[in-house]
Amino acid sequence: MKALVLTGTKQFDIEDLPTPEIGPHDVLIDTAYAGVCGTDHDLYAGRPGSAAAVPPIVLGHENSGVVAAVGEQVTRVKPGDRVAVDPNIYCGQCEFCLTQRPELCDHLSAVGVTRNGGLAEQFSAPASVVYPLPDNVSLKSAAAVEPISCAVHAVDLLKLHPYQKALVIGDGFMGQLFVQVLQAYGVHEVDLAGIVDEKLKLNAERFHVVNTYNTLRESIPEGRYDVIVEAVGLPSTQAQAIAAANKGAQVLMFGVGPQEAVFEMNTYDIYKKQLTIQGSFINPLTFSDAIALLSSGKVDVDSLISHEFALEQVQDFLDGAITGVSKAVVRLAE
Ligand SMILES: NC(=O)c1ccc[n+]([C@@H]2O[C@H](COP(=O)([O-])OP(=O)(O)OC[C@H]3O[C@@H](n4cnc5c(N)ncnc54)[C@H](O)[C@@H]3O)[C@@H](O)[C@H]2O)c1
Ligand SMILES: [Zn+2]
Ligand SMILES: [Zn+2]
């Protein structure tokens, strides 16, 4: 089978790999689509994602496909089923797994990070992370189940109410997903700050964003928001998120900055405004919710996926040679 193998830092080779072997609890999947995100940029450049990727490895952690074969103990899915695959596999034995915080697992493994992923014609995964898709969810949009599931985990960590005014900072794919997920969870006003006029316009027109701010020329009102989602990961946008906080606000720090990055904030505000500053890491057990959000139409990704690449184009994309990409998926089959 054809696979894009990361063979070293910023090195890819297209190789002909043997079909992955499956054990009794595993599923072999014919890949349909694999989404590519900032994590792949990091792994390609030799930086860790949720874990380190050690070459040679096949990336691709946002995968959909069709079940090709199942191990003898598998009852969850059968050959021919259309599925999305949660990349993250938890050990089930460590103190974090055993206290209902598996995302913090000491022995996390992940499809497309620590084991071969979906940038190949086939990949395997334990049946426990393979989710059948409803008929009305396309394989292409199912490549977005993983990013949606990360947003679902994040909002699960917040206390959301309809009265709240929410602000998302960051008009990338995740920020735009947050707009829809916050609305789906009942928040009545969701605003968006970004730097790309077309994306701000799309979200205002199509997703009913009330106020948009292009922060290249407009400032975000201070002290206005009850919920702020920071989805960029820069010290400057993290500081903006804190400045936008109303009394009692929850500030979700979702963006991933460089490992050594710090930002300054007035710590008296934490006390005086009773702020909650919340981190969020990956997507424990939120795949079913993410699939339901797609199936119900509460989250639409078709208007956000801007590019469909072949395996051969991935390196150019990660090298920055293809610009104007809002969200890219790699098409392996369909
Ligand atoms: N916590 C998690 O589990 C998790 C999961 C997925 C992604 N992330 C992180 O979320 C962040 C967003 O992900 P993404 O896929 O949307 O990334 P992306 O690269 O697609 O988007 C980043 C966007 O930020 C916008 N931006 C840049 N500077 C800005 C500024 N000053 N103000 C407002 N917007 C600005 C850009 O327009 C860009 O589109 C990344 O840091 C990513 O690593 C975290
Ligand atoms: Zn991703
Ligand atoms: Zn564990």
CSV table of C-alpha atoms in Angstrom, one decimal, residues 129-280:
chain,number,residue,atom,x,y,z
A,129,VAL,CA,-11.3,4.0,19.0
A,130,VAL,CA,-13.2,3.2,15.8
A,131,TYR,CA,-16.6,4.9,15.5
A,132,PRO,CA,-19.3,4.0,12.9
A,133,LEU,CA,-20.7,7.0,11.0
A,134,PRO,CA,-24.4,7.8,10.4
A,135,ASP,CA,-25.3,7.7,6.7
A,136,ASN,CA,-25.7,11.5,6.5
A,137,VAL,CA,-22.1,12.2,7.6
A,138,SER,CA,-19.8,12.2,4.6
A,139,LEU,CA,-16.4,10.6,4.8
A,140,LYS,CA,-14.9,14.0,3.9
A,141,SER,CA,-16.6,15.8,6.8
A,142,ALA,CA,-15.8,12.9,9.1
A,143,ALA,CA,-12.1,13.8,8.8
A,144,ALA,CA,-13.1,16.8,11.0
A,145,VAL,CA,-14.6,14.6,13.8
A,146,GLU,CA,-11.2,14.7,15.6
A,147,PRO,CA,-10.8,18.5,15.6
A,148,ILE,CA,-14.5,18.9,16.6
A,149,SER,CA,-14.0,16.4,19.4
A,150,CYS,CA,-11.2,18.5,20.8
A,151,ALA,CA,-13.5,21.6,20.8
A,152,VAL,CA,-16.2,19.4,22.6
A,153,HIS,CA,-13.7,18.4,25.3
A,154,ALA,CA,-12.8,22.0,25.8
A,155,VAL,CA,-16.4,23.2,26.2
A,156,ASP,CA,-17.1,20.3,28.5
A,157,LEU,CA,-14.5,21.8,30.8
A,158,LEU,CA,-16.5,25.1,30.9
A,159,LYS,CA,-19.7,25.9,32.6
A,160,LEU,CA,-21.9,27.2,29.7
A,161,HIS,CA,-25.2,29.1,30.0
A,162,PRO,CA,-27.4,30.7,27.4
A,163,TYR,CA,-27.0,34.2,28.9
A,164,GLN,CA,-23.2,34.3,28.3
A,165,LYS,CA,-21.5,36.4,25.8
A,166,ALA,CA,-18.6,34.4,24.2
A,167,LEU,CA,-15.7,35.5,22.2
A,168,VAL,CA,-13.4,33.3,20.1
A,169,ILE,CA,-10.0,34.7,19.4
A,170,GLY,CA,-8.5,33.1,16.3
A,171,ASP,CA,-10.2,32.6,12.9
A,172,GLY,CA,-8.5,29.4,12.0
A,173,PHE,CA,-10.3,26.1,11.6
A,174,MET,CA,-10.5,25.5,15.3
A,175,GLY,CA,-11.7,29.0,16.1
A,176,GLN,CA,-14.4,28.6,13.5
A,177,LEU,CA,-15.4,25.2,14.9
A,178,PHE,CA,-15.6,26.8,18.4
A,179,VAL,CA,-18.1,29.4,17.1
A,180,GLN,CA,-20.4,26.6,16.0
A,181,VAL,CA,-19.8,24.3,19.0
A,182,LEU,CA,-20.5,27.1,21.6
A,183,GLN,CA,-23.7,27.9,19.7
A,184,ALA,CA,-24.7,24.2,19.7
A,185,TYR,CA,-24.1,24.2,23.5
A,186,GLY,CA,-26.6,27.0,23.9
A,187,VAL,CA,-24.5,30.2,24.2
A,188,HIS,CA,-26.6,32.9,22.6
A,189,GLU,CA,-24.0,35.4,21.6
A,190,VAL,CA,-20.7,34.2,20.0
A,191,ASP,CA,-18.3,36.8,18.6
A,192,LEU,CA,-15.1,36.2,16.6
A,193,ALA,CA,-11.8,38.0,16.5
A,194,GLY,CA,-9.3,37.2,13.7
A,195,ILE,CA,-7.2,38.7,11.0
A,196,VAL,CA,-8.8,37.4,7.8
A,197,ASP,CA,-11.7,39.5,6.6
A,198,GLU,CA,-13.2,36.7,4.4
A,199,LYS,CA,-13.4,34.3,7.3
A,200,LEU,CA,-14.9,36.9,9.6
A,201,LYS,CA,-17.5,37.7,7.0
A,202,LEU,CA,-18.3,34.0,6.4
A,203,ASN,CA,-18.8,33.5,10.1
A,204,ALA,CA,-21.0,36.5,10.4
A,205,GLU,CA,-23.2,35.6,7.4
A,206,ARG,CA,-23.3,31.9,7.7
A,207,PHE,CA,-22.8,31.1,11.3
A,208,HIS,CA,-24.6,34.1,12.9
A,209,VAL,CA,-21.6,35.6,14.6
A,210,VAL,CA,-22.9,38.8,16.2
A,211,ASN,CA,-19.7,40.9,16.3
A,212,THR,CA,-16.5,40.4,14.4
A,213,TYR,CA,-13.2,42.1,15.1
A,214,ASN,CA,-10.3,42.2,12.6
A,215,THR,CA,-7.6,42.8,15.2
A,216,LEU,CA,-5.2,44.1,12.6
A,217,ARG,CA,-7.3,47.3,12.7
A,218,GLU,CA,-9.9,47.0,15.4
A,219,SER,CA,-9.6,46.4,19.1
A,220,ILE,CA,-11.6,43.9,21.2
A,221,PRO,CA,-13.8,45.6,23.8
A,222,GLU,CA,-12.2,45.1,27.3
A,223,GLY,CA,-14.2,43.5,30.1
A,224,ARG,CA,-17.1,42.4,27.9
A,225,TYR,CA,-17.0,38.6,27.7
A,226,ASP,CA,-18.2,35.8,30.0
A,227,VAL,CA,-16.4,33.1,28.0
A,228,ILE,CA,-13.3,33.6,25.9
A,229,VAL,CA,-11.7,30.9,23.8
A,230,GLU,CA,-8.1,31.7,22.8
A,231,ALA,CA,-7.5,29.6,19.7
A,232,VAL,CA,-4.2,31.1,18.3
A,233,GLY,CA,-1.6,30.4,20.9
A,234,LEU,CA,0.4,33.6,20.9
A,235,PRO,CA,1.3,35.6,24.1
A,236,SER,CA,-0.4,38.7,22.5
A,237,THR,CA,-3.7,36.9,21.9
A,238,GLN,CA,-3.6,35.3,25.3
A,239,ALA,CA,-3.3,38.7,26.8
A,240,GLN,CA,-6.2,39.9,24.6
A,241,ALA,CA,-8.3,37.0,26.0
A,242,ILE,CA,-7.7,38.1,29.6
A,243,ALA,CA,-8.3,41.7,28.8
A,244,ALA,CA,-11.7,40.8,27.2
A,245,ALA,CA,-12.9,39.0,30.4
A,246,ASN,CA,-15.9,40.3,32.2
A,247,LYS,CA,-16.3,39.6,36.0
A,248,GLY,CA,-16.7,35.9,36.6
A,249,ALA,CA,-15.4,35.0,33.1
A,250,GLN,CA,-13.9,31.7,32.0
A,251,VAL,CA,-10.9,32.0,29.7
A,252,LEU,CA,-10.1,28.9,27.8
A,253,MET,CA,-6.5,28.7,26.7
A,254,PHE,CA,-6.9,26.3,23.8
A,255,GLY,CA,-4.1,27.6,21.4
A,256,VAL,CA,-0.8,25.9,21.6
A,257,GLY,CA,2.2,28.2,21.9
A,258,PRO,CA,5.9,27.5,21.7
A,259,GLN,CA,7.0,25.4,24.7
A,260,GLU,CA,9.0,28.2,26.2
A,261,ALA,CA,6.4,31.0,25.6
A,262,VAL,CA,5.0,33.1,28.5
A,263,PHE,CA,2.5,35.9,28.7
A,264,GLU,CA,2.0,38.6,31.3
A,265,MET,CA,-1.3,39.2,33.1
A,266,ASN,CA,-2.4,41.2,36.1
A,267,THR,CA,-2.8,38.5,38.8
A,268,TYR,CA,-5.1,40.8,40.9
A,269,ASP,CA,-7.7,40.4,38.2
A,270,ILE,CA,-7.9,36.7,38.9
A,271,TYR,CA,-9.1,37.6,42.4
A,272,LYS,CA,-11.1,40.7,41.7
A,273,LYS,CA,-12.8,39.4,38.7
A,274,GLN,CA,-13.0,35.8,39.9
A,275,LEU,CA,-11.5,34.5,36.7
A,276,THR,CA,-11.2,30.9,35.6
A,277,ILE,CA,-8.3,30.1,33.4
A,278,GLN,CA,-8.8,26.7,31.8
A,279,GLY,CA,-6.5,24.6,29.7
A,280,SER,CA,-7.7,21.8,27.4
